[in-house]
Amino acid sequence: MQTSPAHAAHHDDREIETLDEFDAVVSARSTLAGFRVQAVDLTDRTRELLGNDTAGAVFLGCRMRADAETKVRADGALVFPPVPDLPFDPYRGLLYSPDELFDGLDKGYEQTPDALSYAWFQRTRADGDIFASMLRSVHDDAVSDALDELLRGTRVVGVMGGHAMARGTQAYAGAARLGRELTRAGFTVATGGGPGAMEAANLGAYAAPFEDAMLDKACELLARAPSFTPSITDWARAAFEVRAQWPKGGLSVGIPTWFYGHEPPNAFASHIAKYFANATREDGLLARSTAGVVFLPGAAGTVQEIFDNATPNYYESRGEPTPMVLVDEAHWTVKLPTWPLLRALARERSMEARIALVDRIEEAPAMLKRLIG
């Protein structure tokens, strides 16, 4: 999977998302006409803005000096200025990193951009302010754009499961081994980006480049703060301790939401696509899991995801059905009997050959590969 700086080759070649890209375009083309410049601080590029044609360009949330702004507007460029006093950038060009969302964690989670963005969402979601809802929509669209650019050409496997799975349990270690094995097999792991089973799968992907023993040690360290309750700060600090001890882990994606504000993102996904709108996030996560989805034991949210995924597979609205592997026979046949309904739905349709139930998490990667065919 591409890392952020290398993703430039994947996006629309009229989009400029970093200062390096801006400099490269100016130097190679001597024009900015028709380009889209996204959330780049251009206060030190006044000479370039004054000296190059910007007709038809669009500047989304770019800081620039007043004389440069006057000139590009006169050229016919559209300028959407930065929005003051927001804890997030609605025009952002790249996905979030854990370091960015948890910046300031040493002062407590409440001071981080993640917590401040949720607090802003709580304040504005109920007041019906068209400006706030527009900012949320622009932000979520920018995140989707960045996510598509990052994942283009990769084989993505979604790992779904509940947030309640505690660190230090066998189930958590199993979910982590699953993430590690999928990553080592060349898949990009994508999760809902939160705690529990989601964190475990992202941790496994992070652990993929290291020796096997690293994951056991990491799980031991994390078990000191088994859950994000009562303290998100302690829970997140434990994750950053693991990252500090084993820097430069494997890549994976987390796709969380501020809609569930009590549920923080996990720090093991290298790229975080965080949304305000949960519906956009849910659909986007499943639609991008092009190589299939593994469903670990979960409750209502995971059941919903199973059928959100089954519906396009049933109608083939996204093309060929994608593999679905449910893990834990007792859970999906007795506790929450989702499997019999899924199997009945699939009968005599092409998705029938793409669904499977396995009892143990260790069986999931081989089954997934078999279903991919």
Coordinates of C-alpha atoms in Angstrom, one line a residue:
M1 CA 0.0 0.0 0.0
Q2 CA 1.2 3.5 -0.7
T3 CA 2.4 5.7 2.1
S4 CA 1.1 9.2 2.2
P5 CA 3.9 11.1 0.3
A6 CA 4.0 8.4 -2.4
H7 CA 0.3 8.5 -3.1
A8 CA 0.6 11.4 -5.5
A9 CA 0.9 9.3 -8.5
H10 CA -2.5 7.8 -7.8
H11 CA -4.7 10.9 -7.6
D12 CA -6.2 13.2 -10.3
D13 CA -3.1 14.9 -11.8
R14 CA -4.8 18.2 -11.4
E15 CA -4.9 17.9 -7.6
I16 CA -2.1 19.5 -5.5
E17 CA -2.1 18.3 -1.9
T18 CA 1.4 19.1 -0.6
L19 CA 3.9 21.9 -0.9
D20 CA 6.3 19.6 -2.7
E21 CA 3.6 18.9 -5.3
F22 CA 2.9 22.6 -5.7
D23 CA 6.6 23.3 -6.3
A24 CA 6.9 20.4 -8.8
V25 CA 3.9 21.7 -10.8
V26 CA 5.2 25.3 -10.9
S27 CA 8.7 24.2 -11.9
A28 CA 7.5 21.7 -14.6
R29 CA 4.6 23.6 -16.1
S30 CA 5.0 27.3 -15.2
T31 CA 1.2 27.5 -14.8
L32 CA -1.4 26.7 -12.1
A33 CA -4.3 27.2 -14.5
G34 CA -7.1 24.6 -13.9
F35 CA -5.4 23.0 -10.9
R36 CA -7.1 22.2 -7.6
V37 CA -4.9 23.1 -4.6
Q38 CA -6.1 21.4 -1.5
A39 CA -5.3 22.6 2.1
V40 CA -1.7 23.7 1.3
D41 CA -0.2 26.6 3.2
L42 CA 0.9 29.0 0.4
T43 CA 1.9 32.0 2.6
D44 CA 5.6 31.5 1.5
R45 CA 4.7 31.0 -2.2
T46 CA 3.5 34.6 -2.9
R47 CA 6.1 35.0 -5.7
E48 CA 4.9 31.9 -7.5
L49 CA 1.2 32.8 -7.1
L50 CA 1.9 36.4 -8.5
G51 CA 4.1 35.1 -11.3
N52 CA 2.0 32.2 -12.7
D53 CA -1.4 32.0 -14.4
T54 CA -4.1 30.7 -12.0
A55 CA -7.1 31.0 -14.3
G56 CA -9.7 28.4 -13.5
A57 CA -7.7 27.1 -10.5
V58 CA -9.5 26.3 -7.3
F59 CA -7.8 26.9 -3.9
L60 CA -9.5 24.9 -1.1
G61 CA -8.5 26.1 2.4
C62 CA -5.1 27.4 1.3
R63 CA -3.5 30.1 3.4
M64 CA -2.1 32.9 1.3
R65 CA -1.1 36.6 1.6
A66 CA -3.6 39.2 0.7
D67 CA -1.9 40.4 -2.4
A68 CA -1.6 36.9 -3.7
E69 CA -5.3 36.2 -3.0
T70 CA -6.3 39.4 -4.8
K71 CA -4.3 38.5 -7.8
V72 CA -5.5 34.8 -8.1
R73 CA -9.1 36.0 -7.7
A74 CA -8.5 38.6 -10.5
D75 CA -7.2 35.7 -12.7
G76 CA -10.6 34.0 -12.3
A77 CA -9.5 31.4 -9.7
L78 CA -12.0 30.3 -7.0
V79 CA -10.7 30.8 -3.5
F80 CA -12.3 28.9 -0.6
P81 CA -10.5 30.5 2.4
P82 CA -9.5 28.5 5.5
V83 CA -12.3 28.4 8.1
P84 CA -11.2 29.9 11.4
D85 CA -11.6 28.3 14.8
L86 CA -12.2 24.7 13.6
P87 CA -10.5 21.8 15.3
F88 CA -10.3 20.0 11.9
D89 CA -9.6 21.0 8.3
P90 CA -12.6 20.4 6.1
Y91 CA -10.5 20.6 2.9
R92 CA -7.8 18.2 3.9
G93 CA -6.0 16.4 1.1
L94 CA -4.6 13.4 3.0
L95 CA -6.0 10.9 5.6
Y96 CA -5.3 11.4 9.3
S97 CA -2.4 9.7 11.1
P98 CA -2.7 8.5 14.7
D99 CA -0.1 11.2 15.7
E100 CA -2.3 13.9 14.2
L101 CA -5.6 12.8 15.9
F102 CA -3.9 12.2 19.3
D103 CA -1.7 15.3 19.3
G104 CA -1.5 16.7 22.8
L105 CA -2.3 13.3 24.5
D106 CA 0.3 14.1 27.1
K107 CA -2.2 16.8 28.4
G108 CA -5.0 14.2 28.4
Y109 CA -7.3 12.9 25.6
E110 CA -9.8 15.7 26.0
Q111 CA -7.2 18.2 24.6
T112 CA -6.5 16.2 21.4
P113 CA -7.9 17.2 17.9
D114 CA -9.9 14.0 17.9
A115 CA -11.7 14.9 21.2
L116 CA -12.1 18.6 20.2
S117 CA -13.6 17.6 16.8
Y118 CA -16.1 15.4 18.5
A119 CA -17.0 18.2 21.0
W120 CA -17.5 20.6 18.0
F121 CA -19.7 17.9 16.3
Q122 CA -21.8 17.6 19.5
R123 CA -22.3 21.4 19.7
T124 CA -23.3 21.8 16.0
R125 CA -25.2 18.7 15.1
A126 CA -28.3 19.6 17.0
D127 CA -28.6 23.3 16.0
G128 CA -29.4 22.8 12.3
D129 CA -26.8 25.3 11.2
I130 CA -26.4 24.9 7.4
F131 CA -22.8 26.1 7.6
A132 CA -21.8 23.4 10.1
S133 CA -23.5 20.7 8.1
M134 CA -21.9 21.9 4.9
L135 CA -18.4 21.8 6.6
R136 CA -19.1 18.2 7.8
S137 CA -20.1 17.2 4.3
V138 CA -17.1 18.9 2.6
H139 CA -14.8 17.2 5.2
D140 CA -16.2 13.7 4.7
D141 CA -16.0 14.1 0.9
A142 CA -12.4 15.1 1.2
V143 CA -11.7 12.1 3.4
S144 CA -13.4 9.8 0.8
D145 CA -11.3 11.3 -2.0
A146 CA -8.0 10.7 0.0
L147 CA -9.1 7.2 0.9
D148 CA -9.8 6.3 -2.7
E149 CA -6.4 7.7 -3.8
L150 CA -4.6 5.7 -1.1
L151 CA -6.3 2.3 -1.8
R152 CA -6.3 2.4 -5.6
G153 CA -4.7 -0.8 -6.9
T154 CA -4.6 -2.6 -3.5
R155 CA -6.4 -5.7 -2.4
V156 CA -8.4 -4.7 0.7
V157 CA -9.8 -7.1 3.2
G158 CA -12.2 -5.7 5.8
V159 CA -12.1 -7.1 9.3
M160 CA -15.3 -6.4 11.3
G161 CA -16.0 -7.1 14.9
G162 CA -17.1 -5.5 18.1
H163 CA -15.5 -2.7 20.2
A164 CA -16.0 -4.6 23.4
M165 CA -13.3 -7.2 22.8
A166 CA -10.7 -6.4 25.6
R167 CA -7.0 -6.3 25.3
G168 CA -5.3 -9.2 27.1
T169 CA -7.9 -11.8 26.0
Q170 CA -7.4 -14.8 23.7
A171 CA -10.0 -13.3 21.3
Y172 CA -8.0 -10.1 21.0
A173 CA -4.7 -12.0 20.3
G174 CA -6.5 -14.1 17.7
A175 CA -7.8 -11.0 15.9
A176 CA -4.3 -9.5 15.9
R177 CA -2.8 -12.7 14.4
L178 CA -5.5 -12.5 11.7
G179 CA -4.5 -9.0 10.8
R180 CA -0.8 -9.9 10.8
E181 CA -1.4 -12.9 8.5
L182 CA -3.6 -11.0 6.1
T183 CA -1.0 -8.2 5.8
R184 CA 1.8 -10.7 5.3
A185 CA -0.3 -12.3 2.5
G186 CA -0.2 -9.0 0.7
F187 CA -3.7 -7.7 1.6
T188 CA -4.4 -4.3 3.0
V189 CA -6.4 -4.6 6.3
A190 CA -9.3 -2.2 6.7
T191 CA -11.3 -2.0 9.9
G192 CA -13.9 0.3 11.5
G193 CA -10.9 2.0 13.2
G194 CA -12.1 1.8 16.7
P195 CA -11.1 -0.3 19.8
G196 CA -11.6 -4.0 20.5
A197 CA -11.6 -6.3 17.5
M198 CA -10.9 -3.4 15.2
E199 CA -7.8 -2.3 17.1
A200 CA -6.6 -5.9 17.3
A201 CA -6.7 -6.4 13.5
N202 CA -4.9 -3.0 12.9
L203 CA -2.3 -4.0 15.6
G204 CA -1.7 -7.3 13.7
A205 CA -1.1 -5.4 10.5
Y206 CA 1.3 -3.1 12.4
A207 CA 3.1 -6.1 13.7
A208 CA 3.5 -7.8 10.3
P209 CA 7.1 -6.7 9.5
F210 CA 8.5 -7.7 12.9
E211 CA 9.4 -11.1 14.3
D212 CA 6.4 -13.1 15.6
A213 CA 7.4 -12.6 19.3
M214 CA 6.8 -8.9 19.0
L215 CA 3.0 -9.3 18.8
D216 CA 2.9 -11.3 22.0
K217 CA 5.0 -8.7 23.8
A218 CA 2.8 -5.9 22.4
C219 CA -0.3 -7.7 23.6
E220 CA 1.2 -8.0 27.1
L221 CA 2.0 -4.3 27.2
L222 CA -1.5 -3.3 26.0
A223 CA -3.2 -5.6 28.6
R224 CA -2.3 -3.1 31.3
A225 CA -5.0 -0.8 29.9
P226 CA -7.6 -3.5 28.7
S227 CA -10.3 -1.1 27.6
F228 CA -10.9 2.5 26.6
T229 CA -13.1 2.9 29.7
P230 CA -12.6 4.3 32.2
S231 CA -9.7 6.3 30.7
I232 CA -9.2 6.9 27.0
T233 CA -5.9 8.6 27.8
D234 CA -4.4 5.5 29.5
W235 CA -5.7 3.3 26.8
A236 CA -4.2 5.4 24.0
R237 CA -0.9 6.0 25.9
A238 CA -0.4 2.2 26.0
A239 CA -0.7 2.0 22.2
F240 CA 1.8 4.8 21.7
E241 CA 4.2 3.0 24.0
V242 CA 4.0 0.0 21.8
R243 CA 4.5 2.2 18.7
A244 CA 7.5 3.9 20.3
Q245 CA 9.1 0.5 21.2
W246 CA 8.6 -0.9 17.7
P247 CA 8.5 2.1 15.3
K248 CA 7.6 1.8 11.6
G249 CA 5.1 -0.9 11.7
G250 CA 3.1 -2.3 8.8
L251 CA 0.4 -0.3 7.0
S252 CA -3.4 -0.6 7.4
V253 CA -6.5 1.5 7.3
G254 CA -9.0 2.5 10.1
I255 CA -12.3 4.0 9.1
P256 CA -13.9 5.3 12.3
T257 CA -16.6 8.0 13.0
W258 CA -17.2 10.9 15.3
F259 CA -20.9 9.8 15.3
Y260 CA -19.8 7.3 18.0
G261 CA -17.9 9.9 20.0
H262 CA -17.4 7.7 23.1
E263 CA -15.4 5.3 20.9
P264 CA -11.9 6.7 20.1
P265 CA -9.9 5.7 17.0
N266 CA -7.1 3.2 17.6
A267 CA -3.5 4.2 17.1
F268 CA -2.3 1.2 15.1
A269 CA -4.0 2.0 11.8
S270 CA -1.3 3.9 9.8
H271 CA -4.0 5.8 7.9
I272 CA -7.3 6.9 9.5
A273 CA -10.3 8.0 7.4
K274 CA -12.5 9.5 10.1
Y275 CA -16.0 10.6 9.2
F276 CA -18.7 12.7 10.8
A277 CA -21.5 10.8 8.9
N278 CA -21.7 7.2 10.1
A279 CA -23.7 6.0 7.0
T280 CA -21.0 7.3 4.7
R281 CA -18.4 5.6 6.8
E282 CA -20.2 2.2 7.0
D283 CA -20.9 2.0 3.3
G284 CA -17.5 3.2 2.3
L285 CA -15.7 0.7 4.5
L286 CA -17.6 -2.3 3.0
A287 CA -17.5 -1.0 -0.6
R288 CA -13.7 -0.6 -0.4
S289 CA -13.2 -4.2 1.0
T290 CA -12.7 -5.4 -2.6
A291 CA -11.0 -8.7 -1.6
G292 CA -13.6 -9.7 1.0
V293 CA -14.6 -9.3 4.6
V294 CA -14.0 -11.3 7.7
F295 CA -16.7 -11.0 10.4
L296 CA -15.5 -11.7 14.0
P297 CA -18.0 -12.1 16.8
G298 CA -19.9 -8.9 17.4
A299 CA -23.3 -7.6 18.3
A300 CA -25.9 -5.4 16.5
G301 CA -23.3 -3.3 14.6
T302 CA -21.6 -6.4 13.2
V303 CA -24.9 -8.0 12.3
Q304 CA -25.8 -4.9 10.4
E305 CA -22.5 -4.9 8.6
I306 CA -23.0 -8.6 7.5
F307 CA -26.3 -7.7 5.8
D308 CA -25.0 -4.3 4.5
N309 CA -22.3 -6.4 2.8
A310 CA -24.7 -9.2 1.7
T311 CA -27.1 -6.9 -0.1
P312 CA -24.8 -5.7 -2.9
N313 CA -23.4 -9.3 -3.1
Y314 CA -27.0 -10.6 -3.5
Y315 CA -27.9 -8.1 -6.3
E316 CA -24.3 -7.9 -7.7
S317 CA -24.7 -4.2 -7.7
R318 CA -20.9 -3.8 -7.2
G319 CA -20.1 -6.5 -9.7
E320 CA -18.9 -10.0 -8.7
P321 CA -19.9 -10.9 -5.1
T322 CA -16.9 -10.5 -2.7
P323 CA -16.0 -13.2 -0.1
M324 CA -17.6 -13.2 3.3
V325 CA -16.1 -15.3 6.1
L326 CA -17.9 -15.5 9.4
V327 CA -15.8 -16.6 12.4
D328 CA -17.2 -18.6 15.4
E329 CA -19.9 -21.2 14.7
A330 CA -21.6 -21.0 18.0
H331 CA -21.8 -17.2 17.9
W332 CA -23.3 -16.9 14.4
T333 CA -25.6 -20.0 14.5
V334 CA -26.8 -20.0 18.2
K335 CA -26.2 -16.7 20.0
L336 CA -27.0 -14.5 17.0
P337 CA -28.2 -16.9 14.2
T338 CA -27.1 -14.8 11.3
W339 CA -25.5 -17.6 9.3
P340 CA -28.7 -19.6 8.5
L341 CA -30.3 -16.4 7.1
L342 CA -27.2 -15.5 5.1
R343 CA -27.0 -19.0 3.7
A344 CA -30.7 -19.0 2.8
L345 CA -30.3 -15.6 1.1
A346 CA -27.3 -16.9 -0.9
R347 CA -29.0 -20.1 -2.1
E348 CA -28.7 -20.6 -5.9
R349 CA -27.1 -17.2 -6.4
S350 CA -23.5 -16.6 -7.3
M351 CA -22.7 -15.3 -3.8
E352 CA -23.4 -18.8 -2.5
A353 CA -19.8 -19.9 -3.5
R354 CA -18.4 -16.7 -1.8
I355 CA -19.7 -17.2 1.8
A356 CA -18.2 -19.4 4.6
L357 CA -18.5 -20.0 8.3
V358 CA -15.4 -21.1 10.2
D359 CA -15.1 -21.9 13.9
R360 CA -11.6 -20.7 14.6
I361 CA -10.0 -17.4 13.7
E362 CA -6.9 -19.2 12.5
E363 CA -9.0 -20.8 9.7
A364 CA -10.1 -17.4 8.3
P365 CA -7.1 -16.4 6.1
A366 CA -7.0 -19.8 4.2
M367 CA -10.8 -19.8 3.8
L368 CA -10.7 -16.2 2.4
K369 CA -8.0 -17.2 -0.1
R370 CA -10.0 -20.2 -1.2
L371 CA -13.1 -18.1 -1.7
I372 CA -11.2 -15.5 -3.8
G373 CA -10.3 -18.5 -6.0

